[in-house]
PDB file of C-alpha atoms in Angstrom:
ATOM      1  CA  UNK A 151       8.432  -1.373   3.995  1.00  0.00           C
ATOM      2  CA  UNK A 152      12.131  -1.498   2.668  1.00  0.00           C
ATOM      3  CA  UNK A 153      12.994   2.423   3.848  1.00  0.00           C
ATOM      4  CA  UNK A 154      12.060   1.885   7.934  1.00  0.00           C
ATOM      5  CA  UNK A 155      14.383  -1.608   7.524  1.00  0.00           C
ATOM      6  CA  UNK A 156      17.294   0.353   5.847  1.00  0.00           C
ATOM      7  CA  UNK A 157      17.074   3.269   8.070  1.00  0.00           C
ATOM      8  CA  UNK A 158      16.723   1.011  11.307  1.00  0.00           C
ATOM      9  CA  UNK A 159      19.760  -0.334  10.972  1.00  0.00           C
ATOM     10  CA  UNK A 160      19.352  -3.356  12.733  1.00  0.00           C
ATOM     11  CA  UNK A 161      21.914  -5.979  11.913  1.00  0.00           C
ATOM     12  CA  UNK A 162      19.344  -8.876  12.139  1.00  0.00           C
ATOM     13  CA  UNK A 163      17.320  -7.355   9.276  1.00  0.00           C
ATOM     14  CA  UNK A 164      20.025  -7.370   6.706  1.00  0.00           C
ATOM     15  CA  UNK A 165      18.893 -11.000   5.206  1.00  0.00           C
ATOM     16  CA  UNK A 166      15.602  -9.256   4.725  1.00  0.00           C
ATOM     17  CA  UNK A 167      16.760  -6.095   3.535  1.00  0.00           C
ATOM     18  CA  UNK A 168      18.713  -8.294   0.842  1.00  0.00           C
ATOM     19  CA  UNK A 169      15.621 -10.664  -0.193  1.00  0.00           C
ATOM     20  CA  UNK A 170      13.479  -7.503  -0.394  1.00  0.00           C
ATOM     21  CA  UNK A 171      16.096  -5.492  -2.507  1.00  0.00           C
ATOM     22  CA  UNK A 172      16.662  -7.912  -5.125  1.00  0.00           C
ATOM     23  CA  UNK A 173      12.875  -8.777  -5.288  1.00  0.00           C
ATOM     24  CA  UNK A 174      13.207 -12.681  -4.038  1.00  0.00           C
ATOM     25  CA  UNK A 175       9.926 -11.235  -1.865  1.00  0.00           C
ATOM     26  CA  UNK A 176       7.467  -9.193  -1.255  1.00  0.00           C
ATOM     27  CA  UNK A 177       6.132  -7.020   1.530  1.00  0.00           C
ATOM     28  CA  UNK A 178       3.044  -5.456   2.983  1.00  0.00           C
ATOM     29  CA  UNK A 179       2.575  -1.965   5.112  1.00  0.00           C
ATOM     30  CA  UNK A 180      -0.074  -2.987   8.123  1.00  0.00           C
ATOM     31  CA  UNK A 181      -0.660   0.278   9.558  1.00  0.00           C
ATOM     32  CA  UNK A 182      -3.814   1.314   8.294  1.00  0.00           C
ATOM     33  CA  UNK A 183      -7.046   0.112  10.990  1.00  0.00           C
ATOM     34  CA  UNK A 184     -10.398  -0.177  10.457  1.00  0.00           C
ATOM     35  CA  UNK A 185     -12.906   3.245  11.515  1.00  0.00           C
ATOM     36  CA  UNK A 186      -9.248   5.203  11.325  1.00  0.00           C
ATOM     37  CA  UNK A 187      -6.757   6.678   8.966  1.00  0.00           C
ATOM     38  CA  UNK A 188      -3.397   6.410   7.968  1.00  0.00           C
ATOM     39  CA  UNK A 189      -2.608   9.373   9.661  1.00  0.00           C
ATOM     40  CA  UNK A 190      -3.704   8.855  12.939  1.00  0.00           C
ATOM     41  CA  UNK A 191      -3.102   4.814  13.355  1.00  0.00           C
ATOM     42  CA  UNK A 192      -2.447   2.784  14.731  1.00  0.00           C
ATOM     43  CA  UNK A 193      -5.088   3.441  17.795  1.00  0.00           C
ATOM     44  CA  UNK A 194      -6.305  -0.087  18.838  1.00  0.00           C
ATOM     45  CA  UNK A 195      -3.614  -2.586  17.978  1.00  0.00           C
ATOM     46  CA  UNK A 196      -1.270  -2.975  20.675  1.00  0.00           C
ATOM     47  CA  UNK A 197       2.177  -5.061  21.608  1.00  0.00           C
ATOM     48  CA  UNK A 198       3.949  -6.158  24.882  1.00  0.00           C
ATOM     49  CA  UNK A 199       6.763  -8.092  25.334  1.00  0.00           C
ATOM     50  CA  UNK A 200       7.177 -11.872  25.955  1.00  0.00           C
ATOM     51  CA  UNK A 201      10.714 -13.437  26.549  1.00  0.00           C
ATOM     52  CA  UNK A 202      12.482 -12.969  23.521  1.00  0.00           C
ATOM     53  CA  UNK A 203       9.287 -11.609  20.892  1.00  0.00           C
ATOM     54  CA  UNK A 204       6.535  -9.298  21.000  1.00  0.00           C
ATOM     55  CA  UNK A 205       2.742 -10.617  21.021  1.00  0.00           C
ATOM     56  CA  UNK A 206       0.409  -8.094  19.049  1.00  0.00           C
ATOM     57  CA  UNK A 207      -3.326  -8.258  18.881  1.00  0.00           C
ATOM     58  CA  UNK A 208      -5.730  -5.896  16.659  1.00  0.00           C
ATOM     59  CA  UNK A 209      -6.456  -5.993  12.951  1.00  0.00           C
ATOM     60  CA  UNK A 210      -4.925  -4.171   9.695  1.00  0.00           C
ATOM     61  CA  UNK A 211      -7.013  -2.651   6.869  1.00  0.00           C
ATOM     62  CA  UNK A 212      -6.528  -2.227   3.394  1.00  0.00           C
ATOM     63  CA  UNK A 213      -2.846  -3.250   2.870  1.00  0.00           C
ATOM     64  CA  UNK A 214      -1.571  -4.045  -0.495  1.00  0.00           C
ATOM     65  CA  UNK A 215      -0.052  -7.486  -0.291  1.00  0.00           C
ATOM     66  CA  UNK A 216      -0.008  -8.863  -3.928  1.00  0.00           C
ATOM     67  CA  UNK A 217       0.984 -12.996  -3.660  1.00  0.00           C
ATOM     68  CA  UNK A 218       4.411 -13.905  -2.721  1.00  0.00           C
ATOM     69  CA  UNK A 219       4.097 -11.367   0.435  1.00  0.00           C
ATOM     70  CA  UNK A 220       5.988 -12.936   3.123  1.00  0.00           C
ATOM     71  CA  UNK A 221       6.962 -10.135   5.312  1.00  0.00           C
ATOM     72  CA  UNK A 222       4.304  -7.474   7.205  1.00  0.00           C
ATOM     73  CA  UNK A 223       5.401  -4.279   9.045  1.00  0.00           C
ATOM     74  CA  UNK A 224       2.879  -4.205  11.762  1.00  0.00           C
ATOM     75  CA  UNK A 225       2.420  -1.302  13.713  1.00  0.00           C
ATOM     76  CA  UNK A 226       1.179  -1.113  17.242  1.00  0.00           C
ATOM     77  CA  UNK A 227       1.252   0.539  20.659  1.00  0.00           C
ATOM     78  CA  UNK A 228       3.976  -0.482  22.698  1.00  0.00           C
ATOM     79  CA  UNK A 229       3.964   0.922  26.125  1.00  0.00           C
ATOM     80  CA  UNK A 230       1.744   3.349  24.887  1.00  0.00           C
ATOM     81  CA  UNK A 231       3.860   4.248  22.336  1.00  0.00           C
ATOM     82  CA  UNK A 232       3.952   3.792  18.695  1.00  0.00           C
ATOM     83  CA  UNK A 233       6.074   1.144  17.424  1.00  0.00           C
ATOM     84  CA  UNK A 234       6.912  -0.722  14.490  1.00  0.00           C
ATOM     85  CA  UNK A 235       7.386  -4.384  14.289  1.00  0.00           C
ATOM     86  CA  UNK A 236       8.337  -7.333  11.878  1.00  0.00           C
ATOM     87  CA  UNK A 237       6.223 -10.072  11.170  1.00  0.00           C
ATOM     88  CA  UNK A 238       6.954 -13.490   9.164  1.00  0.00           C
ATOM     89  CA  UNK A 239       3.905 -14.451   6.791  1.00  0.00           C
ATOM     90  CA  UNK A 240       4.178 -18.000   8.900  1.00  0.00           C
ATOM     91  CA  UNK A 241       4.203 -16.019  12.189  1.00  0.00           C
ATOM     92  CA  UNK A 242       1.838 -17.899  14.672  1.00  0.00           C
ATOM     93  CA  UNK A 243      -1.443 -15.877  15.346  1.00  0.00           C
ATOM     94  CA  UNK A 244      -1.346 -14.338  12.120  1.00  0.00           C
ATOM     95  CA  UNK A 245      -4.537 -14.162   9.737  1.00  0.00           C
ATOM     96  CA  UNK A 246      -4.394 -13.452   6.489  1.00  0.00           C
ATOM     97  CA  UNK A 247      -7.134 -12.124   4.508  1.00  0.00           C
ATOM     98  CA  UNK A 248      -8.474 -13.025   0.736  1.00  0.00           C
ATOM     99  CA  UNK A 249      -7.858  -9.871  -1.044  1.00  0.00           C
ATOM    100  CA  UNK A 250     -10.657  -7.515  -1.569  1.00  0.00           C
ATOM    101  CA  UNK A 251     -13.066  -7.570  -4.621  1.00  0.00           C
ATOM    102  CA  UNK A 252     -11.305  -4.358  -5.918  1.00  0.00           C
ATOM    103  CA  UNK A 253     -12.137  -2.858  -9.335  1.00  0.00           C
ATOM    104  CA  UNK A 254      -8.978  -2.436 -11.617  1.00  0.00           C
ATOM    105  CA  UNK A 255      -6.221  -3.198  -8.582  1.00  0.00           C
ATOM    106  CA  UNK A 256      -6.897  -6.938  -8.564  1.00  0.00           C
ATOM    107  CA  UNK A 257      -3.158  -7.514  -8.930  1.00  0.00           C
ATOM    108  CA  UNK A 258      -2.055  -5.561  -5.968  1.00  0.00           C
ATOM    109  CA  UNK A 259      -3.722  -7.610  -3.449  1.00  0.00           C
ATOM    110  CA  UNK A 260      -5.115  -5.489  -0.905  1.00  0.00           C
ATOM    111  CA  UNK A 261      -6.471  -7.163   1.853  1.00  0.00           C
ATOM    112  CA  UNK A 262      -6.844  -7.465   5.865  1.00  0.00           C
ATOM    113  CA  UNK A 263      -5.188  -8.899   8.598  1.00  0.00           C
ATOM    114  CA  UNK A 264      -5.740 -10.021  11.828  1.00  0.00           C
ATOM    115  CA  UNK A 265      -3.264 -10.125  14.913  1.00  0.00           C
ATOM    116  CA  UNK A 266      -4.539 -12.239  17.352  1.00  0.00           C
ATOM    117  CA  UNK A 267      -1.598 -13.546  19.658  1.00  0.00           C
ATOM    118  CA  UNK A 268       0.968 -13.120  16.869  1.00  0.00           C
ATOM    119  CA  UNK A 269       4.228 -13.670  17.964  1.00  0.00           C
ATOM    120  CA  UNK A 270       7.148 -10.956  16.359  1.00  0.00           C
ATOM    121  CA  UNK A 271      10.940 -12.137  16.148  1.00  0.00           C
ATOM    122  CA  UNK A 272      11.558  -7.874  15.741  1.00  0.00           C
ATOM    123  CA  UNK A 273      11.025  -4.607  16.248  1.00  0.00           C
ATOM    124  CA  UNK A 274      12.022  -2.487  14.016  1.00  0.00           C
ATOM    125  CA  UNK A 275      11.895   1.055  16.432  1.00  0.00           C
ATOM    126  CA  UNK A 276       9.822   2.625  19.379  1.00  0.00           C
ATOM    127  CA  UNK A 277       8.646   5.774  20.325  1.00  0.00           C
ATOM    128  CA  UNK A 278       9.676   8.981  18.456  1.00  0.00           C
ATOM    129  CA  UNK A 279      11.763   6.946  15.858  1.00  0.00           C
ATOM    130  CA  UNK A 280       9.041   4.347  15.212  1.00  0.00           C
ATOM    131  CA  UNK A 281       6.652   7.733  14.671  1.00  0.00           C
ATOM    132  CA  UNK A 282       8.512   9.197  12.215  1.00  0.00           C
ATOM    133  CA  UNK A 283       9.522   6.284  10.445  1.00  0.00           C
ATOM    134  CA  UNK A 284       5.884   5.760  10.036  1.00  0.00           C
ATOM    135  CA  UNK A 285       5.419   9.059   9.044  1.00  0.00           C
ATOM    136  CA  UNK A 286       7.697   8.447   6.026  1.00  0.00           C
ATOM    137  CA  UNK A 287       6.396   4.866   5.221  1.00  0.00           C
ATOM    138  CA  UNK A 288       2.991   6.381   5.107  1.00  0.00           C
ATOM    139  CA  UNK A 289       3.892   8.850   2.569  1.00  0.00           C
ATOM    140  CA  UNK A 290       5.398   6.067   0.477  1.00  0.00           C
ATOM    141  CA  UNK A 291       2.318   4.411   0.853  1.00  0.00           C
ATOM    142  CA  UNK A 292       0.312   7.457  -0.588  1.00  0.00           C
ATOM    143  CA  UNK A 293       2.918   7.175  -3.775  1.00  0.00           C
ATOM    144  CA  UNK A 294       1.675   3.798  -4.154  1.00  0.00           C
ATOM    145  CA  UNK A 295      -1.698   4.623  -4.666  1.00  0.00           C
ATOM    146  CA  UNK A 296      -1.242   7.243  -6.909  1.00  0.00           C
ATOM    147  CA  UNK A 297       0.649   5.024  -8.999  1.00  0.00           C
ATOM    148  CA  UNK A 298      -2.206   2.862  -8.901  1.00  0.00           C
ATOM    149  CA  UNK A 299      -4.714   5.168  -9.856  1.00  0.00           C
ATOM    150  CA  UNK A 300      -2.304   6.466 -12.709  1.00  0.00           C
ATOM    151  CA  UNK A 301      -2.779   3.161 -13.666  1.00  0.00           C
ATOM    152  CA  UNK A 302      -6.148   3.066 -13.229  1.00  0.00           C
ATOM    153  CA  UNK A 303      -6.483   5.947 -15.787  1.00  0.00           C
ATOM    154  CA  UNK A 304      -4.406   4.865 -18.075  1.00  0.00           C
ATOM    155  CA  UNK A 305      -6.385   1.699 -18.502  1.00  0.00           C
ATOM    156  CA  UNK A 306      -9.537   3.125 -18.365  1.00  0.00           C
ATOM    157  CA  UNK A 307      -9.094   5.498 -21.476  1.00  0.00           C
ATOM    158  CA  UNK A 308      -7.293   2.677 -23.321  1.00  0.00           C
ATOM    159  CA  UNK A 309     -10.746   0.952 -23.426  1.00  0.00           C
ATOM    160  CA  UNK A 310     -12.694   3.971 -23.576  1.00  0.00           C
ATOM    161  CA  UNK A 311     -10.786   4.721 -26.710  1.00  0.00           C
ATOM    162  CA  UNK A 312     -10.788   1.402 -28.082  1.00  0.00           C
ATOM    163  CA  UNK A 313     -14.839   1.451 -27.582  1.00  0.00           C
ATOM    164  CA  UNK A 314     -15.388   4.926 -28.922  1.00  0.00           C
ATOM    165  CA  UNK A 315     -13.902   3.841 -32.204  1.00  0.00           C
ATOM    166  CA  UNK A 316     -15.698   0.763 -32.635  1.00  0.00           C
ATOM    167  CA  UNK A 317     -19.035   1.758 -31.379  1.00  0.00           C
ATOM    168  CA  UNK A 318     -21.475   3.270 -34.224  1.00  0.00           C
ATOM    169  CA  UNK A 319     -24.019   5.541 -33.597  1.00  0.00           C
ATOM    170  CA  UNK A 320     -25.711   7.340 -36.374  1.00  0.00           C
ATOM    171  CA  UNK A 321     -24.041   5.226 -39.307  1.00  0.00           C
ATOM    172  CA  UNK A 322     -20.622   7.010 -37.637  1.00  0.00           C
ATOM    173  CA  UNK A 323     -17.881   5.827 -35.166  1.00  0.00           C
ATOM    174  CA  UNK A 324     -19.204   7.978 -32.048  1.00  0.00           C
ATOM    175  CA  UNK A 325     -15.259   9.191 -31.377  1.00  0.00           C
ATOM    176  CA  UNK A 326     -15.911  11.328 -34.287  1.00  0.00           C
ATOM    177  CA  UNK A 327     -18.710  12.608 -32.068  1.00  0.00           C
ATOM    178  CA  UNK A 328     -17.273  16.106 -30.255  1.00  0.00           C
ATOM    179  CA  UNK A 329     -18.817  15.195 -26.833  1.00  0.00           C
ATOM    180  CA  UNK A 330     -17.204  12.264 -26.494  1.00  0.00           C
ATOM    181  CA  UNK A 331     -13.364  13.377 -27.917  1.00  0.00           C
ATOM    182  CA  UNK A 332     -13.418  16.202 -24.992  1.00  0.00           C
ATOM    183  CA  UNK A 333     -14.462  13.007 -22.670  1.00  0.00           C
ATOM    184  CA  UNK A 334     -11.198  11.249 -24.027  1.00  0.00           C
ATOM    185  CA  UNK A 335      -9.177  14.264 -23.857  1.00  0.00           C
ATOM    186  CA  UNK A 336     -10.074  15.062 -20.002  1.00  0.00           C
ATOM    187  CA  UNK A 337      -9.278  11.391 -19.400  1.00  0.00           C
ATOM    188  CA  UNK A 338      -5.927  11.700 -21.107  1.00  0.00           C
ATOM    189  CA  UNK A 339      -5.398  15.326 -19.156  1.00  0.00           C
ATOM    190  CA  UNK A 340      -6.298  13.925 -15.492  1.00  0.00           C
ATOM    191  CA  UNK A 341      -3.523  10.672 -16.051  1.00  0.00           C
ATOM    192  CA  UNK A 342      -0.963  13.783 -17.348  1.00  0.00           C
ATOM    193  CA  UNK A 343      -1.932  15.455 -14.344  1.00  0.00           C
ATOM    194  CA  UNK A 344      -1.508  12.804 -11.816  1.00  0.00           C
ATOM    195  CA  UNK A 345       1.839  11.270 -13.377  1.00  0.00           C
ATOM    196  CA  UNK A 346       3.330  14.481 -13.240  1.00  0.00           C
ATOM    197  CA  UNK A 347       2.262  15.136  -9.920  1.00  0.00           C
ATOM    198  CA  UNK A 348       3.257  11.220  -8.818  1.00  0.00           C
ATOM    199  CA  UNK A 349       6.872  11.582 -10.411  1.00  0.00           C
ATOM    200  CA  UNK A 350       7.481  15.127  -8.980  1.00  0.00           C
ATOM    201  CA  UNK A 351       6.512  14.157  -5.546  1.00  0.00           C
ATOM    202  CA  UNK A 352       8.812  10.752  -5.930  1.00  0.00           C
ATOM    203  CA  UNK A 353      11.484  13.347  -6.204  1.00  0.00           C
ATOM    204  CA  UNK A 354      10.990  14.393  -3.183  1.00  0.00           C
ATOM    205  CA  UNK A 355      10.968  11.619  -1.124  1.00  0.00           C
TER     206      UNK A 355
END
């Protein structure tokens, strides 16, 4: 959420900009809609203007919004035309869902929204420069994951491992046991592989 705001440039977003930046708050990507993907929303949510704000109805999937989330960049067709707009965790019209029963990503708080009326102070850009600003946030978004599934992994053979060498089997530990050490080392390879592959691609960004 923080790169679109910094490369926006809008003056009114520096107070958020700061809170985000020295962590006083958190903030949620709502791009993602249900029966699409990340690459092609947003499709059904739309915006038009109304005096001074916006007014968006259509629904978010799937965002991570951990507790103490209180901002949401909401995309949505504006004039036909992507867009990408700010909106307060107290907006009016705003729903927010009770994160989903995940397994291992409890923490991260991914959950649903739904627009419905919601009133936005901002918008953040339109048309080509809301598209590629999008474009961007989405590929942060795909760093995210893989830092959760790194997690994930790394997790998952910490208690595999743990297990393995408390567990008998045939009056002996069963990590002594070959089939399971090259289960433990293929664990241990695939959360090499995808840290590597997470940290080179942050490089790039």
């Amino acid at each position: 959420v923080l790169y679109p705001l910094i490369i926006s440039k809008l003056e009114d977003l520096k107070p958020v900009i700061t809170s985000l930046s020295r962590g006083e708050v958190r903030s949620g990507f709502a791009h993602l809609e249900p029966y699409t993907d990340l690459l092609t929303a947003p499709v059904n949510s739309r915006a038009k203007k109304a005096g001074d704000t916006y007014i968006i109805d259509g629904e978010k999937a799937l965002i991570i919004a951990p507790e103490g989330t209180g901002f949401y960049l909401v995309s949505a067709l504006f004039e036909e035309k992507p867009a990408l707009f700010l909106v307060e965790k107290e907006s009016e019209g705003l729903e927010i869902g009770v994160p989903l029963a995940t397994i291992g990503a409890r923490g991260a708080g991914i959950r649903n929204l739904q627009l419905k009326n919601c009133r936005a102070k901002l918008c953040v850009a339109k048309g080509d420069s809301a598209r590629q600003l999008i474009k961007e946030a989405v590929l942060h978004y795909f760093l995210a994951l893989s830092a959760l599934s790194a997690g994930l992994i790394r997790v998952c053979l910490s208690a595999a491992t743990a297990y393995a060498r408390e567990r008998k089997q045939f009056e002996q530990k069963i990590i002594n046991f070959p089939m399971v050490q090259n289960h433990l080392i293929t664990m241990g390879e695939n959360l090499e592989i995808t840290r590597l592959l997470y940290y080179q691609a942050s490089a790039f960004m």
